[in-house]
XYZ file of C-alpha atoms in Angstrom:
764
model
C -361.826 10.183 -84.297
C -365.271 11.572 -83.534
C -367.301 13.639 -85.967
C -367.101 16.530 -83.516
C -363.319 16.472 -83.829
C -363.764 17.017 -87.565
C -365.617 20.306 -87.111
C -363.864 23.446 -88.351
C -364.326 26.867 -86.817
C -363.369 30.426 -87.658
C -360.953 32.260 -85.419
C -358.990 35.475 -85.055
C -355.201 35.450 -84.820
C -352.393 37.897 -85.386
C -352.943 37.436 -89.110
C -355.088 40.036 -90.885
C -358.682 38.942 -91.191
C -360.257 35.627 -90.309
C -358.583 32.251 -90.039
C -359.945 28.716 -90.006
C -358.993 26.121 -87.413
C -359.507 22.373 -87.832
C -357.969 18.957 -87.238
C -356.736 17.463 -90.486
C -357.992 13.862 -90.681
C -355.105 12.749 -92.909
C -352.230 14.396 -91.023
C -350.737 12.943 -87.842
C -350.002 15.159 -84.871
C -346.732 15.200 -82.894
C -347.853 12.057 -81.060
C -348.428 10.215 -84.315
C -352.228 10.330 -84.014
C -354.464 11.333 -86.963
C -355.903 14.815 -86.554
C -353.120 17.408 -86.677
C -354.477 20.692 -85.341
C -354.114 23.334 -88.051
C -354.921 26.975 -88.643
C -354.932 28.715 -92.027
C -355.729 32.267 -93.061
C -358.897 32.738 -95.129
C -357.835 36.038 -96.677
C -361.025 37.888 -95.786
C -362.178 40.481 -93.256
C -365.831 39.697 -93.902
C -367.315 37.509 -91.137
C -370.143 36.169 -93.327
C -367.681 35.152 -96.046
C -365.517 33.451 -93.402
C -368.562 31.578 -92.057
C -369.353 30.356 -95.569
C -365.824 28.991 -96.014
C -365.964 27.283 -92.614
C -369.178 25.578 -93.765
C -367.391 24.421 -96.925
C -364.562 22.945 -94.878
C -367.069 21.146 -92.646
C -368.619 19.637 -95.779
C -365.224 18.205 -96.725
C -364.486 17.028 -93.187
C -367.822 15.266 -92.832
C -367.556 13.327 -96.113
C -364.576 10.976 -96.425
C -365.041 10.720 -100.182
C -363.272 14.096 -100.406
C -360.265 12.838 -98.411
C -358.106 12.035 -101.398
C -355.653 14.145 -103.400
C -357.255 12.916 -106.625
C -360.462 14.744 -105.666
C -358.783 18.165 -105.705
C -359.818 19.083 -109.242
C -363.434 18.262 -108.516
C -363.285 20.138 -105.213
C -361.929 23.247 -106.953
C -365.178 23.478 -108.903
C -367.237 23.514 -105.709
C -365.268 25.092 -102.867
C -363.354 28.331 -102.267
C -359.618 28.522 -103.009
C -358.534 29.116 -99.367
C -360.466 26.004 -98.291
C -358.949 23.910 -101.095
C -355.441 25.056 -100.232
C -355.882 24.485 -96.501
C -357.062 20.906 -96.950
C -355.419 19.544 -100.101
C -352.031 21.235 -99.963
C -351.353 19.397 -96.727
C -352.178 16.033 -98.305
C -349.786 16.622 -101.169
C -346.995 18.311 -99.222
C -345.022 15.113 -98.621
C -341.801 14.676 -96.678
C -339.038 17.162 -97.299
C -335.381 16.325 -97.893
C -333.679 19.624 -96.997
C -330.239 18.438 -98.120
C -331.609 17.542 -101.562
C -333.328 20.928 -101.686
C -330.044 22.741 -101.035
C -328.352 20.467 -103.553
C -330.852 21.427 -106.263
C -329.742 25.063 -106.019
C -326.096 24.885 -104.930
C -324.426 21.616 -105.766
C -321.929 20.198 -103.253
C -318.905 19.366 -105.456
C -317.076 16.069 -105.144
C -313.663 14.599 -105.884
C -314.550 12.490 -108.922
C -316.350 15.138 -110.975
C -314.932 18.395 -109.646
C -311.613 17.650 -107.947
C -313.022 18.873 -104.616
C -312.262 17.423 -101.212
C -315.158 17.225 -98.782
C -314.196 17.736 -95.136
C -316.503 16.837 -92.232
C -315.813 18.653 -88.947
C -316.561 16.553 -85.875
C -315.842 17.409 -82.255
C -317.245 18.087 -78.830
C -319.044 21.318 -78.123
C -316.541 24.064 -77.381
C -313.551 22.248 -78.896
C -313.097 25.037 -81.437
C -314.153 23.425 -84.708
C -316.094 26.442 -85.938
C -313.258 28.789 -84.935
C -310.985 26.613 -87.039
C -313.435 26.746 -89.931
C -313.269 30.537 -89.800
C -309.517 30.422 -90.294
C -309.837 28.008 -93.210
C -312.348 30.195 -95.089
C -310.675 33.525 -94.331
C -313.448 34.769 -92.064
C -312.274 37.508 -89.719
C -313.210 36.576 -86.117
C -313.652 40.262 -85.215
C -315.137 41.789 -88.352
C -317.189 38.931 -89.842
C -317.864 36.659 -86.898
C -319.224 34.087 -89.341
C -319.807 31.234 -88.933
C -320.578 31.808 -85.310
C -318.713 30.219 -82.453
C -319.944 29.311 -79.021
C -318.834 27.307 -75.989
C -322.381 26.164 -75.278
C -324.436 23.455 -76.968
C -324.977 23.810 -80.681
C -328.081 23.792 -82.803
C -328.820 20.927 -85.163
C -328.189 22.966 -88.310
C -325.341 22.093 -90.654
C -323.181 24.777 -92.241
C -321.701 23.781 -95.580
C -319.085 26.094 -97.116
C -317.845 25.653 -100.689
C -314.707 27.560 -101.669
C -315.074 28.821 -105.238
C -314.479 31.849 -107.433
C -317.414 34.060 -108.373
C -320.140 35.729 -106.391
C -321.388 34.713 -102.982
C -324.412 32.416 -102.921
C -326.520 31.003 -100.097
C -329.210 28.349 -99.850
C -330.885 28.102 -96.428
C -333.416 25.377 -95.650
C -335.877 25.385 -92.758
C -337.542 22.885 -90.502
C -341.068 22.055 -91.579
C -344.119 23.651 -90.048
C -344.925 20.302 -88.444
C -341.475 20.062 -86.807
C -341.696 23.652 -85.605
C -345.166 23.119 -84.181
C -343.971 20.004 -82.347
C -341.097 21.971 -80.795
C -343.446 24.748 -79.731
C -345.736 22.187 -78.117
C -342.818 20.801 -76.100
C -341.809 24.303 -74.989
C -345.353 25.070 -73.834
C -345.586 21.739 -71.982
C -342.235 22.368 -70.282
C -343.278 25.864 -69.238
C -346.587 24.514 -67.927
C -344.712 21.969 -65.814
C -342.664 24.848 -64.395
C -345.913 26.600 -63.469
C -347.143 23.401 -61.845
C -343.884 23.225 -59.869
C -344.540 26.812 -58.704
C -341.332 28.062 -60.339
C -340.754 31.837 -60.526
C -341.843 33.648 -63.672
C -338.290 33.957 -64.971
C -337.919 30.181 -64.792
C -341.235 29.625 -66.561
C -340.173 32.059 -69.277
C -336.838 30.309 -69.662
C -338.558 26.917 -70.066
C -340.875 28.431 -72.661
C -338.218 30.279 -74.649
C -335.405 27.714 -74.483
C -336.087 24.068 -75.188
C -334.467 21.768 -72.629
C -332.201 20.071 -75.188
C -331.106 23.553 -76.375
C -331.842 22.722 -80.000
C -334.780 25.090 -80.295
C -334.947 28.573 -78.818
C -338.050 30.705 -79.192
C -336.174 33.601 -77.571
C -334.317 34.198 -80.838
C -337.583 34.492 -82.758
C -340.014 36.052 -80.280
C -337.611 38.115 -78.159
C -335.729 37.591 -74.924
C -337.342 37.743 -71.501
C -334.665 39.201 -69.253
C -334.248 42.930 -69.714
C -330.908 43.381 -67.992
C -328.572 40.871 -69.632
C -327.744 38.834 -72.692
C -329.422 35.466 -72.198
C -328.703 34.262 -75.685
C -327.352 30.930 -74.548
C -324.793 31.124 -77.380
C -325.192 28.896 -80.361
C -322.822 27.450 -82.956
C -324.895 28.450 -85.936
C -324.873 32.090 -84.923
C -322.703 35.141 -84.331
C -320.770 35.755 -81.157
C -321.332 39.076 -79.491
C -318.235 41.170 -80.120
C -316.587 43.151 -77.326
C -317.546 46.254 -79.258
C -320.718 45.835 -81.352
C -320.038 46.238 -85.057
C -321.929 48.621 -87.304
C -323.211 45.569 -89.169
C -325.154 44.506 -86.072
C -326.083 47.992 -84.897
C -328.047 48.587 -88.091
C -330.285 45.643 -87.262
C -330.858 46.247 -83.569
C -334.529 46.206 -82.613
C -336.168 49.434 -81.588
C -337.525 49.908 -78.091
C -341.026 49.883 -79.554
C -340.432 46.496 -81.169
C -339.054 45.117 -77.934
C -342.076 46.403 -76.035
C -344.453 44.698 -78.474
C -342.508 41.421 -78.192
C -342.470 41.681 -74.399
C -346.230 42.203 -74.291
C -346.750 39.106 -76.456
C -344.524 37.015 -74.199
C -346.359 38.191 -71.095
C -349.642 37.212 -72.713
C -348.324 33.754 -73.644
C -347.031 33.151 -70.111
C -350.344 34.244 -68.618
C -352.216 31.837 -70.879
C -349.805 29.019 -69.986
C -350.468 29.722 -66.310
C -354.222 29.650 -66.745
C -354.048 26.528 -68.910
C -351.888 24.764 -66.312
C -354.173 25.540 -63.397
C -357.193 24.352 -65.355
C -355.472 21.156 -66.498
C -354.145 20.273 -63.031
C -357.559 20.824 -61.439
C -359.361 18.564 -63.899
C -356.555 15.984 -63.922
C -356.406 15.596 -60.139
C -360.159 15.171 -60.098
C -359.992 12.535 -62.857
C -357.149 10.637 -61.150
C -358.715 10.978 -57.730
C -355.551 12.286 -56.050
C -355.096 15.007 -53.437
C -352.053 17.278 -53.781
C -352.740 18.908 -50.391
C -351.701 15.875 -48.355
C -348.190 15.570 -46.930
C -345.531 12.861 -46.932
C -345.187 9.899 -49.316
C -348.816 10.150 -50.439
C -348.194 13.642 -51.788
C -345.054 12.526 -53.620
C -346.930 9.632 -55.197
C -349.778 11.957 -56.209
C -347.373 14.471 -57.738
C -345.581 11.791 -59.740
C -348.903 10.467 -61.007
C -350.026 13.953 -62.089
C -346.700 14.791 -63.741
C -346.642 11.503 -65.616
C -350.060 12.182 -67.145
C -349.789 15.951 -67.313
C -348.606 16.409 -70.895
C -351.141 13.943 -72.331
C -353.954 15.669 -70.451
C -352.696 19.147 -71.310
C -352.517 18.457 -75.044
C -356.136 17.344 -75.066
C -357.284 20.829 -74.101
C -358.630 23.047 -76.895
C -356.974 26.090 -75.296
C -353.590 24.367 -75.576
C -353.890 24.043 -79.340
C -355.171 27.587 -79.726
C -352.138 28.839 -77.814
C -349.736 26.744 -79.921
C -351.326 27.999 -83.131
C -351.046 31.617 -81.949
C -347.352 31.130 -81.193
C -346.841 29.389 -84.538
C -348.489 32.329 -86.307
C -346.183 34.679 -84.406
C -343.155 32.647 -85.502
C -344.370 32.537 -89.096
C -344.752 36.312 -89.157
C -340.989 36.773 -88.628
C -340.376 35.484 -92.149
C -342.281 38.521 -93.430
C -339.420 40.726 -92.195
C -336.989 39.226 -94.723
C -336.293 41.885 -97.322
C -333.440 40.478 -99.434
C -333.149 37.319 -101.501
C -335.885 34.923 -102.572
C -337.984 33.153 -99.961
C -339.608 30.042 -101.429
C -342.589 28.516 -99.678
C -344.336 25.181 -99.716
C -347.829 24.981 -101.144
C -349.120 25.308 -97.604
C -347.364 28.679 -97.314
C -344.650 27.601 -94.863
C -341.141 28.750 -95.920
C -338.795 25.965 -97.003
C -335.870 27.717 -98.758
C -334.145 31.113 -98.865
C -331.821 31.926 -101.759
C -329.469 34.873 -101.994
C -326.642 36.042 -104.261
C -324.319 39.016 -103.973
C -320.880 40.058 -105.151
C -320.547 42.221 -102.015
C -319.065 40.193 -99.155
C -320.288 42.530 -96.400
C -323.803 42.559 -97.809
C -323.759 38.771 -98.010
C -322.768 38.417 -94.349
C -325.261 41.106 -93.370
C -328.194 39.265 -94.942
C -327.288 35.771 -93.826
C -327.209 36.976 -90.209
C -330.969 36.480 -89.914
C -330.435 32.756 -90.271
C -327.251 32.372 -88.243
C -327.021 35.027 -85.569
C -327.340 34.822 -81.805
C -326.601 38.522 -81.296
C -328.985 39.297 -78.454
C -330.036 42.859 -79.483
C -331.554 41.173 -82.583
C -333.693 38.799 -80.521
C -337.221 39.036 -81.875
C -336.216 38.912 -85.544
C -333.786 36.013 -85.785
C -334.776 32.848 -87.638
C -331.792 30.816 -86.438
C -333.763 28.121 -84.519
C -335.895 27.434 -87.600
C -332.915 26.721 -89.847
C -332.184 23.127 -90.801
C -329.076 23.856 -92.870
C -327.035 26.573 -94.567
C -325.021 26.031 -97.728
C -322.850 28.870 -99.012
C -320.547 29.116 -101.990
C -318.086 31.855 -102.852
C -314.516 33.178 -102.706
C -314.040 32.188 -99.077
C -310.344 31.407 -99.207
C -307.813 31.346 -96.348
C -305.426 34.251 -95.753
C -302.383 32.165 -94.797
C -301.682 30.711 -98.281
C -301.624 32.191 -101.790
C -303.427 29.328 -103.493
C -307.183 28.851 -103.689
C -307.929 25.312 -102.506
C -310.903 23.352 -103.792
C -312.487 22.258 -100.545
C -316.080 21.891 -99.325
C -316.434 22.079 -95.539
C -319.284 20.568 -93.528
C -319.605 21.800 -89.945
C -322.429 20.217 -87.977
C -323.636 19.901 -84.436
C -321.205 19.244 -81.617
C -321.061 15.796 -80.089
C -321.795 16.876 -76.548
C -319.824 15.641 -73.573
C -320.298 12.035 -72.520
C -318.464 10.056 -69.841
C -318.712 6.792 -71.797
C -316.482 6.134 -74.819
C -318.901 3.400 -75.910
C -321.623 6.019 -76.384
C -323.013 6.024 -79.907
C -322.232 8.850 -82.288
C -325.456 10.277 -83.702
C -326.422 8.827 -87.070
C -326.646 12.369 -88.422
C -322.825 12.364 -88.244
C -322.018 8.744 -89.098
C -324.211 8.768 -92.217
C -321.911 11.478 -93.573
C -318.764 9.352 -93.307
C -319.336 7.726 -96.673
C -319.962 11.092 -98.370
C -316.730 12.849 -97.365
C -313.002 12.548 -98.044
C -311.753 13.749 -94.646
C -313.196 13.235 -91.173
C -311.567 16.029 -89.192
C -311.804 15.353 -85.474
C -311.289 18.625 -83.600
C -310.199 18.112 -79.998
C -308.767 20.088 -77.091
C -305.015 19.512 -76.681
C -305.123 20.581 -73.021
C -306.674 17.326 -71.866
C -306.302 13.626 -72.629
C -308.623 12.408 -75.351
C -312.077 12.142 -73.775
C -314.965 9.756 -74.353
C -316.724 11.615 -77.188
C -313.646 11.903 -79.445
C -312.866 8.244 -78.736
C -316.407 7.385 -79.880
C -315.638 9.107 -83.194
C -312.440 7.070 -83.575
C -314.413 3.888 -82.889
C -317.142 4.806 -85.366
C -314.723 5.807 -88.129
C -312.573 2.695 -87.727
C -315.395 0.143 -87.423
C -317.146 1.652 -90.474
C -314.001 1.341 -92.598
C -313.201 5.044 -92.758
C -310.104 5.211 -90.566
C -308.064 6.263 -93.605
C -310.043 9.506 -93.745
C -309.245 10.492 -90.169
C -307.260 13.584 -89.246
C -307.091 15.238 -85.844
C -306.784 18.982 -85.238
C -305.789 19.742 -81.664
C -306.829 23.234 -80.594
C -305.655 25.173 -77.517
C -302.149 23.796 -78.130
C -300.763 27.184 -77.057
C -302.366 26.727 -73.623
C -300.462 23.566 -72.713
C -298.375 24.590 -69.717
C -295.818 22.803 -67.562
C -292.202 23.133 -66.545
C -291.554 19.699 -68.001
C -292.935 20.829 -71.374
C -290.847 23.894 -72.259
C -290.529 23.375 -76.026
C -292.804 22.718 -78.972
C -291.448 19.178 -79.669
C -292.015 18.174 -76.050
C -295.556 19.545 -76.060
C -296.332 17.755 -79.318
C -294.885 14.512 -77.965
C -297.080 14.957 -74.875
C -300.225 15.255 -77.022
C -299.253 12.364 -79.301
C -298.607 10.158 -76.281
C -302.190 10.887 -75.221
C -303.429 9.862 -78.680
C -301.510 6.584 -78.692
C -302.619 5.822 -75.155
C -306.236 6.392 -76.140
C -305.857 4.149 -79.178
C -304.303 1.367 -77.128
C -307.434 1.357 -75.005
C -309.491 0.555 -78.110
C -307.590 -2.609 -79.077
C -310.127 -4.919 -77.435
C -313.007 -3.108 -79.115
C -311.606 -2.659 -82.617
C -308.947 -5.333 -82.828
C -305.168 -4.965 -82.783
C -304.763 -4.774 -86.559
C -307.357 -2.002 -86.904
C -305.707 0.078 -84.203
C -302.340 -0.464 -85.860
C -303.836 0.769 -89.131
C -304.974 3.972 -87.393
C -301.610 4.397 -85.722
C -299.833 4.033 -89.066
C -299.031 7.588 -90.158
C -301.114 9.113 -87.364
C -298.351 11.580 -86.569
C -298.610 13.155 -90.015
C -302.391 13.433 -89.622
C -302.333 15.320 -86.316
C -302.121 19.101 -86.364
C -301.340 21.254 -83.325
C -303.142 24.585 -83.367
C -303.376 27.547 -81.026
C -305.129 30.880 -81.131
C -307.655 29.721 -83.742
C -310.197 32.160 -82.326
C -307.979 35.179 -83.095
C -306.675 36.968 -86.162
C -303.346 35.473 -87.140
C -301.975 38.981 -87.592
C -302.618 39.728 -83.921
C -300.616 36.730 -82.704
C -296.918 37.101 -81.784
C -294.839 36.794 -84.970
C -293.353 33.361 -84.187
C -296.750 32.013 -83.143
C -298.340 33.450 -86.295
C -295.697 31.837 -88.513
C -296.165 28.518 -86.748
C -299.949 28.667 -87.116
C -299.708 29.532 -90.803
C -297.457 26.538 -91.299
C -299.753 24.117 -89.486
C -302.850 25.418 -91.240
C -301.127 25.221 -94.623
C -300.200 21.583 -93.908
C -303.801 20.891 -92.915
C -305.108 22.344 -96.180
C -302.552 20.303 -98.119
C -303.831 17.185 -96.331
C -307.367 18.068 -97.456
C -306.269 18.483 -101.065
C -304.318 15.219 -101.227
C -307.091 13.252 -99.500
C -308.873 12.805 -102.844
C -305.920 10.958 -104.373
C -306.803 7.281 -104.884
C -305.345 4.964 -102.230
C -302.921 2.216 -103.212
C -304.691 -0.694 -104.886
C -305.593 -3.565 -102.572
C -305.829 -6.642 -104.789
C -305.819 -9.247 -102.024
C -309.370 -10.256 -101.133
C -310.482 -11.920 -97.874
C -312.309 -15.221 -97.550
C -314.759 -15.740 -94.658
C -316.611 -18.565 -92.973
C -320.207 -17.267 -92.502
C -320.570 -19.202 -89.240
C -318.947 -16.325 -87.363
C -321.640 -13.866 -88.421
C -324.120 -15.470 -86.030
C -321.780 -15.029 -83.081
C -321.124 -11.391 -84.074
C -324.863 -10.663 -84.178
C -325.419 -12.421 -80.856
C -322.729 -10.285 -79.213
C -324.056 -7.079 -80.773
C -327.655 -7.675 -79.721
C -326.605 -8.499 -76.154
C -324.625 -5.240 -75.975
C -327.589 -3.332 -77.392
C -330.272 -4.923 -75.224
C -328.327 -4.882 -71.939
C -327.868 -1.100 -71.585
C -331.447 -0.466 -72.682
C -332.815 -2.891 -70.096
C -330.942 -0.817 -67.497
C -332.139 2.496 -68.955
C -335.727 1.263 -68.880
C -335.379 0.042 -65.291
C -335.889 -3.593 -66.243
C -332.429 -4.937 -65.494
C -328.860 -4.054 -64.631
C -325.859 -3.425 -66.845
C -322.496 -2.128 -65.755
C -322.091 1.588 -66.395
C -325.784 2.251 -67.073
C -328.603 3.293 -64.762
C -332.331 3.827 -65.049
C -333.235 6.913 -67.059
C -335.847 9.325 -65.654
C -339.265 8.437 -67.007
C -339.632 11.932 -68.502
C -336.574 11.432 -70.738
C -337.780 8.037 -71.938
C -341.167 9.538 -72.664
C -339.536 12.420 -74.556
C -337.694 9.902 -76.736
C -340.953 8.012 -77.248
C -342.653 11.237 -78.347
C -339.904 12.018 -80.877
C -340.169 8.604 -82.487
C -343.973 8.386 -82.384
C -344.318 11.820 -83.982
C -341.435 11.333 -86.447
C -340.155 14.781 -85.492
C -336.426 14.146 -85.000
C -333.577 11.763 -85.811
C -335.130 9.098 -83.568
C -333.158 10.276 -80.567
C -333.424 12.523 -77.535
C -330.282 13.848 -75.841
C -328.063 10.784 -75.258
C -330.924 8.304 -75.826
C -330.187 7.003 -79.329
C -331.636 3.543 -79.969
C -331.035 3.605 -83.729
C -327.436 4.783 -83.334
C -326.911 2.255 -80.514
C -328.030 -0.683 -82.652
C -325.933 0.508 -85.607
C -322.889 0.939 -83.343
C -323.059 -2.499 -81.752
C -323.729 -4.341 -85.010
C -321.027 -2.380 -86.822
C -318.375 -3.046 -84.177
C -319.140 -6.743 -83.770
C -319.258 -7.305 -87.529
C -316.037 -5.293 -87.875
C -314.291 -7.709 -85.499
C -315.634 -10.653 -87.516
C -314.344 -9.061 -90.735
C -310.972 -8.523 -89.114
C -310.347 -12.293 -89.021
C -310.818 -13.906 -92.456
C -310.069 -17.634 -92.699
C -307.825 -17.032 -95.739
C -307.071 -14.660 -98.636
C -307.287 -14.908 -102.409
C -303.609 -14.027 -102.176
C -301.528 -13.095 -99.160
C -301.613 -9.304 -98.532
C -298.296 -7.533 -98.961
C -298.583 -5.949 -95.524
C -301.091 -4.963 -92.832
C -301.942 -1.766 -94.702
C -303.155 -3.669 -97.761
C -305.013 -6.113 -95.514
C -306.895 -3.347 -93.700
C -307.519 -1.385 -96.903
C -309.283 -4.375 -98.434
C -311.380 -5.061 -95.328
C -312.212 -1.356 -94.954
C -314.044 -1.396 -98.287
C -316.314 -4.169 -96.987
C -316.907 -2.325 -93.709
C -318.031 0.771 -95.600
C -320.683 -1.133 -97.545
C -321.909 -2.848 -94.372
C -322.095 0.482 -92.512
C -324.445 2.019 -95.067
C -326.755 -0.997 -95.016
C -326.844 -1.123 -91.204
C -328.131 2.452 -90.969
C -331.078 1.616 -93.218
C -331.739 -1.670 -91.418
C -331.781 -0.072 -87.942
C -334.261 2.650 -88.931
C -336.551 0.172 -90.657
C -336.533 -2.473 -87.921
C -336.563 -0.195 -84.859
C -338.823 2.590 -86.089
C -340.680 2.139 -89.354
C -341.860 -1.433 -88.759
C -342.975 -0.651 -85.201
C -344.284 2.887 -85.564
C -347.765 1.867 -84.422
C -346.330 0.300 -81.236
C -344.258 3.427 -80.504
C -347.437 5.503 -80.775
C -349.360 3.205 -78.474
C -346.518 3.304 -75.944
C -346.587 7.093 -75.908
C -350.266 7.904 -76.096
C -352.231 5.074 -74.524
C -350.358 4.303 -71.308
C -351.738 6.511 -68.551
C -352.545 6.301 -64.900
C -350.774 4.290 -62.192
C -348.048 2.028 -63.544
C -347.924 3.662 -66.983
C -344.149 4.217 -66.753
C -343.595 0.494 -66.262
C -346.013 -0.433 -69.049
C -344.284 1.981 -71.425
C -340.882 0.535 -70.538
C -342.157 -3.000 -71.179
C -343.633 -1.912 -74.524
C -340.405 -0.236 -75.651
C -338.358 -3.243 -74.635
C -340.797 -5.401 -76.589
C -340.126 -3.269 -79.671
C -336.376 -3.661 -79.213
C -336.725 -7.410 -78.673
C -338.777 -7.778 -81.824
C -336.551 -5.479 -83.911
C -333.274 -7.030 -82.756
C -334.007 -10.463 -81.262
C -331.134 -12.245 -79.573
C -329.964 -15.313 -81.546
C -329.728 -18.216 -79.126
C -329.531 -21.983 -78.976
C -333.280 -22.121 -79.579
C -333.936 -19.840 -82.550
C -337.347 -18.235 -82.848
C -338.755 -17.260 -86.225
C -337.991 -13.513 -85.688
C -334.411 -14.405 -84.696
C -333.969 -16.525 -87.821
C -335.262 -13.711 -90.047
C -333.102 -11.068 -88.325
C -329.945 -13.173 -88.503
C -330.599 -14.028 -92.150
C -330.944 -10.361 -92.979
C -327.634 -9.490 -91.329
C -325.961 -12.415 -93.107
C -327.221 -11.132 -96.462
C -325.828 -7.675 -95.718
C -322.397 -8.997 -94.746
C -322.037 -11.648 -97.444
C -323.231 -9.244 -100.156
C -320.664 -6.672 -99.022
C -317.874 -9.272 -99.042
C -318.773 -10.546 -102.494
C -319.296 -7.033 -103.886
C -315.696 -6.313 -102.951
C -314.362 -9.451 -104.625
C -314.117 -11.520 -101.455
C -315.482 -14.986 -100.875
C -317.804 -16.620 -98.353
C -317.495 -20.353 -97.796
C -317.494 -22.864 -94.971
C -314.028 -23.681 -93.710
C -312.693 -27.192 -94.232
C -312.903 -27.814 -90.472
C -316.642 -27.212 -90.620
């Protein structure tokens, strides 16, 4: 980085007084490069005082001997406090574990210590899992509307609800300033591309206010664009808009003056994006030597070349970073509107945790709305897109039973709709399998089991957690047909769909595993209807039926913590088969990715648009997400293929320490090994695919420009995959030997930890 890049400058923003802007030499930006662009308030209105502090910062930036946290004490004797905080707080901030932060204030109870059952809700977007959660915690769908429901794509926030006596408590964690800044950058880039494409203003505004993957929406925070309609987009960690707005929401509706101020800010941001785009395109076309005025194939080639290099060129502009910092300041200012509870901030000043307690249920719901609502009249104040997770504890008990169950619910992001049942379930979900007692798959009874729910079945079974599975079928009341006049016939129709879906997984999971899932599956399937309505408003017979099904579901949760029957028989394996399992897994991982990268063919997979591959590359290089973008999930893909192939190997031991009494004992013993392997595979995939090759991911994103850069990036990414998961073959390379040895250690350690044995068969 040049010395010029290390120069700080004073600037005005929407903060009171002067601010300082600089690139931090020890913080990476969203591309993974050193030199994160930062802005911090100096706490002074005096220009001369601000100039003096800028000079102090330039002294630090120009002398690398100060670039160490251990120098802070010495620096405090020489430089002003705002300068010290701006530079050294960011060195010492460290990575945040939001789940651990919530845990430190509201502990998530467990079965062993507290007698609590933990239930993980999993299902496709719109299946009704959050509506079901409302019923299970006694939340009125009309009065409370919490947690929110939505048919559209969810956010990435988790909602954790602990049923307990006492007052209501909440712990809300937020995405870091770095993650938020990275999301804002992507929104600005997307809006700029819309300007380049000559899209209408409404389209540009939509690109700016609503991230393409729908996980981040500036409209909630800064205000909506359209004046004539609710463009909330609906979101699962927020409130639905009621048919008749409740007084709870009316009290928080923005004034016309506030909306006018927000609108003026948005208009200014869009104008600056337009100017920035025109300037960037002009200089970029000159640099690339292309002419966008020509017609035919030459114009198409020129446009593709500009688009491919547009974001890299745009983010080099000083005006781009000034705009992003202004928007970030605007977002940060919304936290100042929080009046209740305790807002805890990091040393840098960015909020990381909100805590609140109340014995008044209405007041509790009223205050938590700022972190969970999508009620469009509140757009401009909502913090929903900035929330990483919400944990609440209190007397949130169901209305359909007299008892007070001890259950902790975890409701996360929806799976999305995928046409391929082999698609990987995000690691954000599968990592939770080991931490919970019930994996509740929520699915729509109106249709045969689709690809995404089948992916959950595959993941749960191959990771050894099939015993935790339960299925709640919603929309059961909407099953119609003259051949299905009665409840038993409708239930049989749904169960036939389940068994048919499971039979299709026999080749993937193995016959014995599928049989283990099928065993008792009828008692673990619950048929539900009208979950989005008050039970009291349902017809009496329907209400009684629903209460019965929900009561059985709760009973299943409570008994799930009972220890399973002891499985004393232990399997014995020949390690030779591990090599073949790894070979199969790597081939099934590499093949689809060769097709996605446009470097080969694989049935069922096609080349991904270069922009999506680049977006994935950006996420990994900048360490801003769970190493995935939309359905592009390399870490989850590698975990899935290794887990399933190893699961099939584990399903065929060469012998047993004693013959299992039945198939249930056999699968129970093997399941314990699968669970240990599953945990280790998650860590291995992240380390080998991301952490070890982070420098290569950053090169692939930031250094490939100009003609042919898409191909060079694809080759680089494939090279990372080939190095991280090399294919074992007849001629073993050193990386292949190391990779295979590591997998063998994982599997053999898991077998031996569970009392099994690993030895060569007599035939060998």
